[in-house]
Tab-separated table of C-alpha atoms and ligand atoms in Angstrom:
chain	number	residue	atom	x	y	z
A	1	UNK	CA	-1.803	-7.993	5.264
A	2	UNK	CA	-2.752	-5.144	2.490
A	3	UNK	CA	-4.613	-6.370	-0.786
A	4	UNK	CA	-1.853	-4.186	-2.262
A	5	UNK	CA	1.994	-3.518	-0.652
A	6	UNK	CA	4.458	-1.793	-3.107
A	7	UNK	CA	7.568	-1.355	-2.041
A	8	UNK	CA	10.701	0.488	-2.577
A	9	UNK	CA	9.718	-0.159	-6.750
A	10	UNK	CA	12.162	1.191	-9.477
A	11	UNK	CA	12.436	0.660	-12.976
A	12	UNK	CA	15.256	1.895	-15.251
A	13	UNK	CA	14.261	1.286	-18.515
A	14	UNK	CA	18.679	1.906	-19.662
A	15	UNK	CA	17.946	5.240	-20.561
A	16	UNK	CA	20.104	6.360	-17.651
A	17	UNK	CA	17.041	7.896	-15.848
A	18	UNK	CA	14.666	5.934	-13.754
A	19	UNK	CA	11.398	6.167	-15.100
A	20	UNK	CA	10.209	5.045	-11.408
A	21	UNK	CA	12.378	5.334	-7.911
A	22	UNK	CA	11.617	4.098	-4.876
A	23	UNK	CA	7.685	4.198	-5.015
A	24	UNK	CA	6.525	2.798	-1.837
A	25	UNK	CA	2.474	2.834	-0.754
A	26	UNK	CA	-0.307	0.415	0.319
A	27	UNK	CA	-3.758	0.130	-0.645
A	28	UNK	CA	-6.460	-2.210	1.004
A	29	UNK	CA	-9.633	-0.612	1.634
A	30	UNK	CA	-11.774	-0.703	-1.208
A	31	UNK	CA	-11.093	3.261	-2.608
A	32	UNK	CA	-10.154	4.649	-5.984
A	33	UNK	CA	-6.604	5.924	-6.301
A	34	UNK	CA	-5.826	8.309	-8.912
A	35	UNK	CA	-2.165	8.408	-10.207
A	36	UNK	CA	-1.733	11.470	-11.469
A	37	UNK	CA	1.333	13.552	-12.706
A	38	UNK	CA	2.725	15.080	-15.837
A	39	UNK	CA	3.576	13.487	-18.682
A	40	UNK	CA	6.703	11.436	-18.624
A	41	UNK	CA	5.917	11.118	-14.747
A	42	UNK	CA	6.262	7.007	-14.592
A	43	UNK	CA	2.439	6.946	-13.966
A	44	UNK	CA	2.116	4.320	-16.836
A	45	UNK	CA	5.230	2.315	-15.748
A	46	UNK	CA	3.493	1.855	-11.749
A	47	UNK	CA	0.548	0.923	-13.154
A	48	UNK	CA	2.038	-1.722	-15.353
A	49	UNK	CA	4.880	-2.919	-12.988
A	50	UNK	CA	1.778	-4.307	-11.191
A	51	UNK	CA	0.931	-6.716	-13.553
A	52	UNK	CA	3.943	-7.318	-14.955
A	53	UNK	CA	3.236	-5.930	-18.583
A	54	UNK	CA	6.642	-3.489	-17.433
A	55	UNK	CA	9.475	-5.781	-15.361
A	56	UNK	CA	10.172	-3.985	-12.482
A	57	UNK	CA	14.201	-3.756	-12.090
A	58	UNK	CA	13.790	-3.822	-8.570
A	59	UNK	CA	11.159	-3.789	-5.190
A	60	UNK	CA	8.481	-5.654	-4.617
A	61	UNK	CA	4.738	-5.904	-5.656
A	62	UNK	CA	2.901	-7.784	-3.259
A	63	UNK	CA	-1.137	-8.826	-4.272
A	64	UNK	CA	-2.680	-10.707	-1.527
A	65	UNK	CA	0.513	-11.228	0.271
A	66	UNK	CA	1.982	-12.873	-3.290
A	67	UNK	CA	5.174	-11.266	-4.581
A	68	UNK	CA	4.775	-10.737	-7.804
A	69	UNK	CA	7.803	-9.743	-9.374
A	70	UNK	CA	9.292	-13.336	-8.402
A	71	UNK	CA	5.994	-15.041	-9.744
A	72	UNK	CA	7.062	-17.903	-12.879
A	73	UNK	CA	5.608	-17.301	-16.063
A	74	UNK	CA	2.453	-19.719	-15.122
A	75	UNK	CA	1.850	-18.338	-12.045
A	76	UNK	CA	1.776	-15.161	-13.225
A	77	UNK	CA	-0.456	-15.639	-15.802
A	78	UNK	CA	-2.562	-17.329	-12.714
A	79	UNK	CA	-2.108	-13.834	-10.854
A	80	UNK	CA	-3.386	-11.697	-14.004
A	81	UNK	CA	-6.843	-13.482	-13.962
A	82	UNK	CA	-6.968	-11.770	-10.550
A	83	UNK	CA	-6.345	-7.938	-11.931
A	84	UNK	CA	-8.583	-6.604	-14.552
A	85	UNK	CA	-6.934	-3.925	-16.617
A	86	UNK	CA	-8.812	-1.303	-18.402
A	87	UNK	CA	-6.641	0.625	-21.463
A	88	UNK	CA	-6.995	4.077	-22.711
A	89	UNK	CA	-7.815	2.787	-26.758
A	90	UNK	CA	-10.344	-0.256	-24.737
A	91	UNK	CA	-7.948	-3.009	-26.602
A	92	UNK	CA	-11.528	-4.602	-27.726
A	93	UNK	CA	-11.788	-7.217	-30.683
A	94	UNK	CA	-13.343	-5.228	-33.078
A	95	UNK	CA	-14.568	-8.474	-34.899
A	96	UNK	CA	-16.757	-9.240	-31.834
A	97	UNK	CA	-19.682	-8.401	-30.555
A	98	UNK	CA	-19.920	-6.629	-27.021
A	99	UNK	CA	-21.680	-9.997	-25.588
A	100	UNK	CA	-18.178	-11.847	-26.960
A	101	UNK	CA	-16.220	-9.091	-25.824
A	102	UNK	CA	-17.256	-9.057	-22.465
A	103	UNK	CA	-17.073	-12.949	-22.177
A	104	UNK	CA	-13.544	-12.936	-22.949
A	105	UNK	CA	-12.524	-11.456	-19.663
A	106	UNK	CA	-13.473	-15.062	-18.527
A	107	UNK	CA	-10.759	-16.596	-20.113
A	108	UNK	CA	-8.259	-13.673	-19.533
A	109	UNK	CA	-6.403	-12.337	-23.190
A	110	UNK	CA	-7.001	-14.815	-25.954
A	111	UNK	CA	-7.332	-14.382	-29.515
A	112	UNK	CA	-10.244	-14.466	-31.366
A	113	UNK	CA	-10.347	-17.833	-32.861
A	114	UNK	CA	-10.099	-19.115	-29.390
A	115	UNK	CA	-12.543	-16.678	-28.180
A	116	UNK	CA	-14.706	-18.096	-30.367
A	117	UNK	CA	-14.149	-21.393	-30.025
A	118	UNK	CA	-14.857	-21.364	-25.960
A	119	UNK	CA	-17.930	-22.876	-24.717
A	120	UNK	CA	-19.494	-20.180	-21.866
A	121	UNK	CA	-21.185	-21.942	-19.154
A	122	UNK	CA	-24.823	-20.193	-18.713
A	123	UNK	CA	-23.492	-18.795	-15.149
A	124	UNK	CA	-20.617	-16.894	-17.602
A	125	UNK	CA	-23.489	-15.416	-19.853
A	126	UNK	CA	-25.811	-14.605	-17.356
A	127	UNK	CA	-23.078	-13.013	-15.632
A	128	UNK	CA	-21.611	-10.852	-18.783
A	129	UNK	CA	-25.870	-9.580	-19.139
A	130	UNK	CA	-25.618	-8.202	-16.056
A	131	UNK	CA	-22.550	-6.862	-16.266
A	132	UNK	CA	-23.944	-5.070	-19.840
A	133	UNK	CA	-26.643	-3.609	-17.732
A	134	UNK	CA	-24.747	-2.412	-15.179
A	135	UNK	CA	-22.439	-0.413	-17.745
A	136	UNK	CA	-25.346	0.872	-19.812
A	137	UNK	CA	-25.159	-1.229	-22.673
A	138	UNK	CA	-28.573	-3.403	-22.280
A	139	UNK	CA	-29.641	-4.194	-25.470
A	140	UNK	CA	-25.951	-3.770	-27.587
A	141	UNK	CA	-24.834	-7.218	-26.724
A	142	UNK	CA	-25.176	-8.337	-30.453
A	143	UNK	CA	-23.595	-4.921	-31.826
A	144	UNK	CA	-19.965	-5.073	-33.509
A	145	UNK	CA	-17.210	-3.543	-31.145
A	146	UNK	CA	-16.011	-1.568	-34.161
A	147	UNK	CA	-19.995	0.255	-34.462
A	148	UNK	CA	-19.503	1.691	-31.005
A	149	UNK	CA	-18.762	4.797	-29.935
A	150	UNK	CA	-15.464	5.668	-27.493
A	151	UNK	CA	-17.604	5.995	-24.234
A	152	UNK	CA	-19.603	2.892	-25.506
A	153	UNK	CA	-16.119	0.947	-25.882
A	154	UNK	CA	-14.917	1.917	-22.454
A	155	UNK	CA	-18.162	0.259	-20.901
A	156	UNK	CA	-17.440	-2.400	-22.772
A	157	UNK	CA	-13.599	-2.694	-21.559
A	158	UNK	CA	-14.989	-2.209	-17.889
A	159	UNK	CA	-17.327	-5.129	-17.844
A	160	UNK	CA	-14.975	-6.954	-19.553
A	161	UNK	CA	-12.427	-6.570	-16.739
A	162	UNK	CA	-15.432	-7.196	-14.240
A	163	UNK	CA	-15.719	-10.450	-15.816
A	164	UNK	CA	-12.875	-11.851	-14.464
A	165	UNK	CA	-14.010	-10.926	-11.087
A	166	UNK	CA	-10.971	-9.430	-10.080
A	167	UNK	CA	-9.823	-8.523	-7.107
A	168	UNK	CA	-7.992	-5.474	-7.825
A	169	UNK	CA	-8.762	-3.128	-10.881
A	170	UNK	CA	-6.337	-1.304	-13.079
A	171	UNK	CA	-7.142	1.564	-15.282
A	172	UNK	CA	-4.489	2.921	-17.852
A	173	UNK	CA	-5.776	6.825	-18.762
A	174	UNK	CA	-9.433	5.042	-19.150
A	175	UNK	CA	-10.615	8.512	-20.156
A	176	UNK	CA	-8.090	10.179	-22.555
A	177	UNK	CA	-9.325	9.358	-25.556
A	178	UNK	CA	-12.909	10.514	-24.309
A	179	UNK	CA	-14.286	13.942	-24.802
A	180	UNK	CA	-15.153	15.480	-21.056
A	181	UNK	CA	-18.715	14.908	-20.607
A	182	UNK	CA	-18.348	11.017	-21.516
A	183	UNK	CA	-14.711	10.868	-19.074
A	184	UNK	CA	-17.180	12.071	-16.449
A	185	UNK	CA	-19.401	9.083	-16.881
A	186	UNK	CA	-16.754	6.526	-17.062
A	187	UNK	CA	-15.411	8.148	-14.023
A	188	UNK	CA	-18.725	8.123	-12.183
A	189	UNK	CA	-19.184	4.835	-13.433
A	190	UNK	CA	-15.936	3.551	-12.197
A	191	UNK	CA	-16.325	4.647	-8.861
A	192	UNK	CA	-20.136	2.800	-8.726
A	193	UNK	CA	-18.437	-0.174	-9.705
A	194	UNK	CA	-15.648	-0.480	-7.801
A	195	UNK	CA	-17.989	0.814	-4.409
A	196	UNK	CA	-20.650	-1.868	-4.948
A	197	UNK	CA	-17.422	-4.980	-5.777
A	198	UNK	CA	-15.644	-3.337	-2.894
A	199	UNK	CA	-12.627	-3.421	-4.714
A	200	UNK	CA	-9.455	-1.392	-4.959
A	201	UNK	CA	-8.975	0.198	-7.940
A	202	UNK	CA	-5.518	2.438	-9.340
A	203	UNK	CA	-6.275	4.930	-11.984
A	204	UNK	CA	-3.463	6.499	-13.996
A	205	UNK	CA	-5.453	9.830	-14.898
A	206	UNK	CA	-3.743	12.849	-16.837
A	207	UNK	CA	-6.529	14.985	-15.652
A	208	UNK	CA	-6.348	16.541	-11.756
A	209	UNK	CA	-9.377	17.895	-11.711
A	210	UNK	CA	-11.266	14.599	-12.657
A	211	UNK	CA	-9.008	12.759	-9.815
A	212	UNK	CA	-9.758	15.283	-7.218
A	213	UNK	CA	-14.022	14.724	-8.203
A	214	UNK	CA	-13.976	11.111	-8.726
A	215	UNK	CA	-10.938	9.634	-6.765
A	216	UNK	CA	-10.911	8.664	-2.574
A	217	UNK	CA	-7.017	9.039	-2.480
A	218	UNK	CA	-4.268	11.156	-4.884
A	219	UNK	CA	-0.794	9.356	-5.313
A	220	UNK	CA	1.324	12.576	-7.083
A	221	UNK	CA	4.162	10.821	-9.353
A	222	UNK	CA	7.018	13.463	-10.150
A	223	UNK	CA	10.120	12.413	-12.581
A	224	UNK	CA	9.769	8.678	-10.816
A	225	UNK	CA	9.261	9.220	-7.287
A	226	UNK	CA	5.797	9.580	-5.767
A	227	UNK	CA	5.718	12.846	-4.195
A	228	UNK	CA	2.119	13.043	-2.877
A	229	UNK	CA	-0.328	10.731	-0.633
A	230	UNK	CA	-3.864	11.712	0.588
A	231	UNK	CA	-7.049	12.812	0.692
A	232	UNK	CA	-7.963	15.100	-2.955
A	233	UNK	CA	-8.586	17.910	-0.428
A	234	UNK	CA	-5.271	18.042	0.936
A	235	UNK	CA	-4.094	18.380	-2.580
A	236	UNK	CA	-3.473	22.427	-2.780
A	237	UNK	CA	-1.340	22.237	-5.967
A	238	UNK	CA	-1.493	20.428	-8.788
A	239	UNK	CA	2.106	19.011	-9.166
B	1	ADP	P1	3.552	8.669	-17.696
B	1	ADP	O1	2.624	7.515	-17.756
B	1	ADP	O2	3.492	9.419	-16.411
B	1	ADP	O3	3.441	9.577	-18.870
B	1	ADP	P2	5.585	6.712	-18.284
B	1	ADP	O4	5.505	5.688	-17.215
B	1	ADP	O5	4.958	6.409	-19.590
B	1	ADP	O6	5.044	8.097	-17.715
B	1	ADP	O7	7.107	7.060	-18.558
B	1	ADP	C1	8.056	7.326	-17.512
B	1	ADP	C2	9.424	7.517	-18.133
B	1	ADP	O8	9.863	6.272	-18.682
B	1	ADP	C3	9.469	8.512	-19.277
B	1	ADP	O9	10.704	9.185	-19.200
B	1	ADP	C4	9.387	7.646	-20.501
B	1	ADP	O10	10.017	8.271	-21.585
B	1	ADP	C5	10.123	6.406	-20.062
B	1	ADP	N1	9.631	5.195	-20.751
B	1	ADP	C6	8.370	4.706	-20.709
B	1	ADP	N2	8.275	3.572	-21.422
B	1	ADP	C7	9.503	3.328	-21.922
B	1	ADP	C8	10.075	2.302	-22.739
B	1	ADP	N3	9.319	1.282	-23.169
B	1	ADP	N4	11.374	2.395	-23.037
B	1	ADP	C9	12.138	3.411	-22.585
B	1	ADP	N5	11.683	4.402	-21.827
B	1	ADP	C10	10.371	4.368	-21.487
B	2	ADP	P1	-0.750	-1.799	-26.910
B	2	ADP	O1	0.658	-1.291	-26.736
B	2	ADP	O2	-1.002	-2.554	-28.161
B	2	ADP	O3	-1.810	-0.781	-26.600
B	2	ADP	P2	-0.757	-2.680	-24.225
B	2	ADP	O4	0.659	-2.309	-23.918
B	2	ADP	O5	-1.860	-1.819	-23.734
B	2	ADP	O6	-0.926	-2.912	-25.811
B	2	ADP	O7	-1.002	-4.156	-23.700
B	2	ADP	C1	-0.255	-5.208	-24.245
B	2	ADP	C2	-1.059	-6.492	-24.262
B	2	ADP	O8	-0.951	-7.153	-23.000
B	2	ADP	C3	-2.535	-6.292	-24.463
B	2	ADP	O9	-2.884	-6.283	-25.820
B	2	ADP	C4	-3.160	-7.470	-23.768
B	2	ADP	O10	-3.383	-8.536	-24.679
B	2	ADP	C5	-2.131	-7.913	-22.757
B	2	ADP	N1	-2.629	-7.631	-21.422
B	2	ADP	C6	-3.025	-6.469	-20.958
B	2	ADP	N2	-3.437	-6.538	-19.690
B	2	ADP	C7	-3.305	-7.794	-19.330
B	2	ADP	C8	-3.568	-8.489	-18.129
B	2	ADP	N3	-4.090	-7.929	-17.037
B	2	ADP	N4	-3.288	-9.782	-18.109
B	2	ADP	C9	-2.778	-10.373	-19.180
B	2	ADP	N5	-2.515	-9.778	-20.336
B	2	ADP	C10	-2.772	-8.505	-20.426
């Protein structure tokens, strides 16, 4: 069965227009899927009825076969450890360094008193030093999160979700907040990462002409409904 099956997925958030309708797709080879679509499109809302941070009103999500709309608050929480999710403002502690920053992926979304509190195994820290070097940031591990720069905070959030070792990836306008030389090299950097974990990833990207360079497969969103599929080069208008 697909890593990923979505099907028939609406939400109505009782405004009296569905901010998603009927959104059906798979995804199971290991590609990056851009989400793009105008503001207002219910990009945000698929990406988030995925891991529950949006109920779905109705359809199913299916991860690995598991359906997780029906998924108990426990086993959900189970689920989550199994998605990273990577924000458009990087949702970092700012108290923290980028070593503890990156380490809390292990334990999923805690505060920081029990952030700090946790006792990393050396495999964990090992781990997160790689994971630094892989994202550019050798030799910041000790700097505040609140000293870095925007592209500097993105790597952060991305090794951060690689330290869950998840098994699908979920990125929430990664680059928006990014001038466009440093989206570039989050993009670029998103597509190494996912390539080498051959993982799945969903990005919900504003920009169509950084999803059409960067992504293996365009989903178009329109007012709710998904209104494109394929390949960037079978993509002859934007929206
Ligand atoms: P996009 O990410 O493409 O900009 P969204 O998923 O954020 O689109 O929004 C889709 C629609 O749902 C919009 O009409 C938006 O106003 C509405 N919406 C999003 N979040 C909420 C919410 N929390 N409450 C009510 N309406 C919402
Ligand atoms: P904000 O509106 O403050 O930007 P978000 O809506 O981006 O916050 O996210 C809400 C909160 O949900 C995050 O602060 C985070 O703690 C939590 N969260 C986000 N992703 C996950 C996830 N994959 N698993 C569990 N919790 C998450």
């Amino acid at each position: 069965k697909p890593l990923l099956e979505i099907t028939d997925l609406a939400k109505d958030y009782g405004t009296g227009r569905r901010a998603l309708d009927s959104v059906t797709f798979t995804v199971d080879t290991p590609q990056l899927v851009g989400i793009i679509g105008s503001s207002g499109a219910g990009k945000s809302t698929l990406i988030r009825c995925i891991n529950r941070l949006v109920e779905p009103t109705s359809g199913s999500v299916r991860l690995m076969g598991t359906d997780i709309p029906s998924l108990s608050p426990g086993e959900l929480r189970k689920m989550r450890r199994q998605i990273g999710m990577i924000f458009q403002e990087y949702n970092l502690v700012e108290r923290l360094t980028v070593m503890q920053n990156v380490l809390t992926g292990r334990l999923g979304y805690v505060g920081f008193w029990t952030s700090l509190r946790y006792r990393y195994s050396a495999e964990d820290i090992r781990y997160a030093y790689a994971l630094l070097e892989r994202v550019g940031l050798a030799g910041f591990e000790n700097r505040r999160a609140d000293a870095l720069s925007g592209g500097q905070r993105q790597r952060v959030g991305i090794a951060r979700a690689l330290m869950q070792r998840p098994k699908l990836l979920l990125l929430d306008e990664p680059t928006a907040s990014l001038d466009p030389s440093t989206s570039r090299q989050i993009m670029q950097l998103a597509q190494g990462v996912i390539e080498e974990q051959k993982m799945p990833a969903l990005i919900n990207i504003h920009d169509v002409s950084l999803a059409r360079a960067f992504c293996d497969r365009i989903i178009g969103m329109r007012d709710g409904e998904l209104v494109f599929d394929g390949a960037p080069a079978e993509l002859t208008h934007a929206r």
